[in-house]
Amino acid sequence: NDYVCPEVVGEPVLIIEEGRHPVIEKIQGRENFVPNSVKLDKEEAILLVITGPNMGGKSTYLRQCALITIMAQMGSFVPAEAAKIGLFDKIFTRIGAGDELVRGKSTFMVEMSECAYILKNATYKSLVILDEVGRGTSTYDGMSLAWAIAENLYQRKIFTMLATHYFELTELAKLYSGIQNYHVSVKEWGDEIIFLYKVVPGAASQSYGIEVAKLAGIPQEVVDRAKEILYKLESKNLKKHTEVK
């Protein structure tokens, strides 16, 4: 499978060079999978904020890093060019969206319950994977919760990978030296976008949500109207900030 023997060490570190998702690459074929690297340490990269469009590869990136970590600790070779992985006591994840209506729990309640469990049980030796936090409520409520949760995990020096559409969270990297921004890259071609599936340093410039909706089959008249509304909202927001300044 073109796997390598990982270096398992006692120090808290997670370094994966050109890692791959072991299941997806089997389905798509090795030649069709775009590998990505990650580096977490307790000084410069405790928490990664990962932005970019839906369908761009954020979830795959998070999951493959967790899977490679588990494979290394169980004694397996791993799908990567090289890997240096510390010992983790647990891997916590908050992934996907689903409700538990029979138990009286909404999607947002389930999400917050999962976050609460992570915050109460994760330790200095844990790895936390957060694939979106703060959805299902008002924008400012959700963004504030995501910010506070990320900040708490960082301050406790818990390795965390957070994929989000809240671009405001990229400001965390300006406040804390141990937080870094990454994004999945895309290429624009006219009104179309091409997913490159490569995770690179820096924050994404936009979400491309409307473009993804178009790819999903949303009627063109709805897409065009959404663009008009987005333009008006962004213009209004820009005017507001200008007046405040």
Tab-separated table of C-alpha atoms in Angstrom:
chain	number	residue	atom	x	y	z
A	1	ASN	CA	0.000	0.000	0.000
A	2	ASP	CA	3.031	2.287	-0.110
A	3	TYR	CA	2.943	2.752	3.682
A	4	VAL	CA	5.940	3.706	5.852
A	5	CYS	CA	7.036	2.807	9.354
A	6	PRO	CA	6.217	5.763	11.647
A	7	GLU	CA	8.521	6.992	14.381
A	8	VAL	CA	6.549	6.742	17.629
A	9	VAL	CA	8.030	8.954	20.335
A	10	GLY	CA	7.325	9.901	23.941
A	11	GLU	CA	7.310	13.643	23.329
A	12	PRO	CA	4.042	15.434	22.437
A	13	VAL	CA	4.271	15.920	18.686
A	14	LEU	CA	2.337	15.078	15.525
A	15	ILE	CA	4.290	15.388	12.291
A	16	ILE	CA	2.944	13.726	9.152
A	17	GLU	CA	4.601	14.305	5.795
A	18	GLU	CA	2.402	13.837	2.716
A	19	GLY	CA	-0.206	11.838	4.615
A	20	ARG	CA	-3.140	10.110	2.919
A	21	HIS	CA	-6.569	8.812	3.959
A	22	PRO	CA	-6.204	4.999	3.996
A	23	VAL	CA	-9.815	4.316	2.942
A	24	ILE	CA	-10.468	7.091	0.419
A	25	GLU	CA	-7.241	6.449	-1.482
A	26	LYS	CA	-8.233	2.797	-1.817
A	27	ILE	CA	-11.555	3.797	-3.364
A	28	GLN	CA	-10.280	6.627	-5.582
A	29	GLY	CA	-6.914	5.111	-6.415
A	30	ARG	CA	-3.495	6.175	-5.129
A	31	GLU	CA	-2.834	8.344	-8.182
A	32	ASN	CA	-6.061	10.332	-7.646
A	33	PHE	CA	-5.533	11.210	-3.999
A	34	VAL	CA	-3.801	14.482	-3.062
A	35	PRO	CA	-1.599	13.978	0.033
A	36	ASN	CA	-1.180	16.620	2.749
A	37	SER	CA	1.148	17.262	5.660
A	38	VAL	CA	0.577	18.403	9.236
A	39	LYS	CA	2.814	19.553	12.065
A	40	LEU	CA	1.665	20.015	15.656
A	41	ASP	CA	3.935	20.808	18.583
A	42	LYS	CA	3.437	22.360	22.001
A	43	GLU	CA	5.202	25.627	21.140
A	44	GLU	CA	4.391	26.979	17.689
A	45	ALA	CA	1.448	24.879	16.495
A	46	ILE	CA	-0.888	23.733	19.256
A	47	LEU	CA	-4.085	24.583	17.388
A	48	LEU	CA	-4.730	24.777	13.640
A	49	VAL	CA	-7.641	26.802	12.247
A	50	ILE	CA	-8.502	25.374	8.827
A	51	THR	CA	-10.724	27.348	6.451
A	52	GLY	CA	-11.858	26.880	2.868
A	53	PRO	CA	-14.899	25.804	0.828
A	54	ASN	CA	-17.162	22.836	1.387
A	55	MET	CA	-16.022	19.885	-0.737
A	56	GLY	CA	-12.486	21.266	-0.605
A	57	GLY	CA	-11.083	18.472	1.556
A	58	LYS	CA	-11.106	19.854	5.117
A	59	SER	CA	-12.955	16.894	6.627
A	60	THR	CA	-10.771	14.366	4.815
A	61	TYR	CA	-7.661	16.149	6.079
A	62	LEU	CA	-8.824	16.091	9.703
A	63	ARG	CA	-9.888	12.461	9.602
A	64	GLN	CA	-6.776	11.161	7.884
A	65	CYS	CA	-4.569	12.793	10.527
A	66	ALA	CA	-6.599	11.088	13.273
A	67	LEU	CA	-6.557	7.733	11.458
A	68	ILE	CA	-2.803	7.856	10.863
A	69	THR	CA	-2.286	8.634	14.556
A	70	ILE	CA	-4.385	5.607	15.575
A	71	MET	CA	-2.635	3.346	13.054
A	72	ALA	CA	0.797	4.383	14.347
A	73	GLN	CA	-0.127	3.728	17.961
A	74	MET	CA	-1.563	0.283	17.189
A	75	GLY	CA	1.738	-0.719	15.609
A	76	SER	CA	0.800	-0.323	11.955
A	77	PHE	CA	2.690	1.194	9.082
A	78	VAL	CA	0.951	4.379	7.895
A	79	PRO	CA	-0.051	6.004	4.557
A	80	ALA	CA	2.512	8.822	4.410
A	81	GLU	CA	5.987	9.704	3.226
A	82	ALA	CA	7.140	9.950	6.850
A	83	ALA	CA	5.585	10.352	10.289
A	84	LYS	CA	6.733	11.245	13.799
A	85	ILE	CA	3.912	10.707	16.236
A	86	GLY	CA	3.763	11.076	20.014
A	87	LEU	CA	1.638	8.960	22.338
A	88	PHE	CA	-1.938	10.184	22.786
A	89	ASP	CA	-4.279	9.079	25.570
A	90	LYS	CA	-7.450	9.718	23.538
A	91	ILE	CA	-8.671	11.221	20.273
A	92	PHE	CA	-11.813	13.343	20.584
A	93	THR	CA	-13.936	14.278	17.582
A	94	ARG	CA	-16.853	16.588	16.866
A	95	ILE	CA	-17.800	15.738	13.329
A	96	GLY	CA	-20.941	15.910	11.217
A	97	ALA	CA	-24.469	17.017	12.111
A	98	GLY	CA	-27.322	14.975	13.491
A	99	ASP	CA	-30.137	15.271	15.987
A	100	GLU	CA	-31.552	12.980	18.667
A	101	LEU	CA	-35.180	14.022	18.556
A	102	VAL	CA	-36.352	10.982	20.527
A	103	ARG	CA	-34.220	12.243	23.416
A	104	GLY	CA	-35.355	15.802	22.839
A	105	LYS	CA	-32.009	16.987	21.510
A	106	SER	CA	-31.702	19.271	18.491
A	107	THR	CA	-28.715	19.194	16.138
A	108	PHE	CA	-27.190	22.158	17.947
A	109	MET	CA	-27.771	20.557	21.356
A	110	VAL	CA	-26.017	17.378	20.212
A	111	GLU	CA	-23.105	19.451	18.920
A	112	MET	CA	-22.790	21.372	22.179
A	113	SER	CA	-23.048	18.152	24.210
A	114	GLU	CA	-20.152	16.711	22.231
A	115	CYS	CA	-18.117	19.880	22.775
A	116	ALA	CA	-18.915	19.821	26.492
A	117	TYR	CA	-17.677	16.226	26.748
A	118	ILE	CA	-14.459	17.148	24.965
A	119	LEU	CA	-13.782	20.193	27.147
A	120	LYS	CA	-14.353	18.158	30.327
A	121	ASN	CA	-12.326	15.097	29.347
A	122	ALA	CA	-9.521	16.127	26.971
A	123	THR	CA	-6.060	16.335	28.496
A	124	TYR	CA	-2.623	17.680	27.627
A	125	LYS	CA	-1.961	14.329	25.892
A	126	SER	CA	-5.157	14.266	23.797
A	127	LEU	CA	-5.814	15.065	20.142
A	128	VAL	CA	-9.025	16.979	19.357
A	129	ILE	CA	-10.623	17.065	15.908
A	130	LEU	CA	-13.368	19.682	15.467
A	131	ASP	CA	-15.153	19.727	12.121
A	132	GLU	CA	-17.313	22.845	12.474
A	133	VAL	CA	-18.432	24.258	15.817
A	134	GLY	CA	-21.258	26.729	16.502
A	135	ARG	CA	-23.718	25.908	13.737
A	136	GLY	CA	-27.476	25.820	14.309
A	137	THR	CA	-27.737	29.088	16.209
A	138	SER	CA	-27.297	32.773	15.387
A	139	THR	CA	-24.063	33.715	13.653
A	140	TYR	CA	-22.681	35.714	16.560
A	141	ASP	CA	-23.711	33.108	19.146
A	142	GLY	CA	-22.083	30.319	17.164
A	143	MET	CA	-18.953	32.262	16.363
A	144	SER	CA	-18.517	33.327	19.994
A	145	LEU	CA	-18.866	29.745	21.202
A	146	ALA	CA	-16.411	28.448	18.594
A	147	TRP	CA	-13.910	31.162	19.550
A	148	ALA	CA	-14.203	30.444	23.289
A	149	ILE	CA	-13.939	26.658	22.804
A	150	ALA	CA	-10.843	26.999	20.594
A	151	GLU	CA	-9.277	29.451	23.018
A	152	ASN	CA	-9.863	27.136	25.972
A	153	LEU	CA	-8.271	24.155	24.232
A	154	TYR	CA	-5.299	26.266	23.173
A	155	GLN	CA	-4.720	27.656	26.660
A	156	ARG	CA	-4.679	24.102	28.020
A	157	LYS	CA	-2.165	23.181	25.287
A	158	ILE	CA	-4.335	20.447	23.816
A	159	PHE	CA	-3.498	19.571	20.210
A	160	THR	CA	-6.519	20.698	18.185
A	161	MET	CA	-7.444	20.802	14.502
A	162	LEU	CA	-10.472	23.021	13.863
A	163	ALA	CA	-12.166	23.270	10.466
A	164	THR	CA	-14.527	26.233	10.282
A	165	HIS	CA	-16.407	28.649	8.029
A	166	TYR	CA	-16.149	31.403	10.629
A	167	PHE	CA	-13.312	33.422	9.094
A	168	GLU	CA	-13.287	35.571	12.209
A	169	LEU	CA	-11.576	32.677	14.007
A	170	THR	CA	-8.481	33.216	11.878
A	171	GLU	CA	-7.874	36.277	14.066
A	172	LEU	CA	-6.847	33.871	16.843
A	173	ALA	CA	-3.517	33.353	15.071
A	174	LYS	CA	-2.779	37.063	15.507
A	175	LEU	CA	-3.423	36.857	19.241
A	176	TYR	CA	-1.645	33.614	20.109
A	177	SER	CA	1.736	32.395	18.883
A	178	GLY	CA	0.713	28.728	19.133
A	179	ILE	CA	-2.250	29.020	16.755
A	180	GLN	CA	-1.757	28.779	12.990
A	181	ASN	CA	-4.058	29.304	10.010
A	182	TYR	CA	-4.314	26.855	7.117
A	183	HIS	CA	-6.727	26.589	4.207
A	184	VAL	CA	-7.626	24.215	1.429
A	185	SER	CA	-6.764	25.852	-1.860
A	186	VAL	CA	-8.987	26.318	-4.899
A	187	LYS	CA	-8.491	27.823	-8.337
A	188	GLU	CA	-11.013	30.208	-9.853
A	189	TRP	CA	-11.784	29.896	-13.541
A	190	GLY	CA	-14.349	32.483	-14.569
A	191	ASP	CA	-17.462	31.715	-12.523
A	192	GLU	CA	-16.256	28.206	-11.776
A	193	ILE	CA	-14.045	26.871	-8.997
A	194	ILE	CA	-11.609	23.979	-9.194
A	195	PHE	CA	-10.827	22.102	-5.987
A	196	LEU	CA	-7.091	21.477	-5.584
A	197	TYR	CA	-7.444	19.540	-2.294
A	198	LYS	CA	-4.148	20.936	-1.034
A	199	VAL	CA	-3.822	22.284	2.515
A	200	VAL	CA	-1.526	25.312	2.613
A	201	PRO	CA	-0.577	27.978	5.196
A	202	GLY	CA	-2.772	31.055	5.617
A	203	ALA	CA	-6.478	31.821	5.818
A	204	ALA	CA	-8.948	31.315	2.966
A	205	SER	CA	-10.247	34.423	1.216
A	206	GLN	CA	-13.872	33.219	1.005
A	207	SER	CA	-16.144	30.187	1.461
A	208	TYR	CA	-17.414	29.720	-2.120
A	209	GLY	CA	-20.701	28.494	-0.652
A	210	ILE	CA	-22.775	29.752	-3.576
A	211	GLU	CA	-20.461	28.094	-6.082
A	212	VAL	CA	-20.741	24.781	-4.224
A	213	ALA	CA	-24.531	25.156	-4.179
A	214	LYS	CA	-24.414	25.574	-7.969
A	215	LEU	CA	-22.359	22.385	-8.290
A	216	ALA	CA	-24.979	20.610	-6.176
A	217	GLY	CA	-27.657	21.504	-8.721
A	218	ILE	CA	-29.335	24.577	-7.229
A	219	PRO	CA	-31.238	26.295	-10.117
A	220	GLN	CA	-29.330	29.107	-11.826
A	221	GLU	CA	-31.967	31.742	-10.979
A	222	VAL	CA	-31.610	30.917	-7.282
A	223	VAL	CA	-27.810	31.052	-7.540
A	224	ASP	CA	-27.968	34.452	-9.264
A	225	ARG	CA	-30.362	35.800	-6.643
A	226	ALA	CA	-28.109	34.515	-3.857
A	227	LYS	CA	-25.180	36.394	-5.391
A	228	GLU	CA	-27.241	39.611	-5.439
A	229	ILE	CA	-28.177	39.192	-1.786
A	230	LEU	CA	-24.577	38.387	-0.815
A	231	TYR	CA	-23.325	41.505	-2.573
A	232	LYS	CA	-25.878	43.678	-0.744
A	233	LEU	CA	-25.053	42.133	2.628
A	234	GLU	CA	-21.301	42.504	2.129
A	235	SER	CA	-21.700	46.115	0.949
A	236	LYS	CA	-23.874	46.923	3.961
A	237	ASN	CA	-21.372	45.317	6.313
A	238	LEU	CA	-18.459	47.196	4.728
A	239	LYS	CA	-20.343	50.504	5.022
A	240	LYS	CA	-21.097	49.786	8.668
A	241	HIS	CA	-17.444	49.125	9.510
A	242	THR	CA	-16.357	52.216	7.598
A	243	GLU	CA	-18.776	54.391	9.551
A	244	VAL	CA	-17.549	52.924	12.849
A	245	LYS	CA	-13.954	53.729	11.950
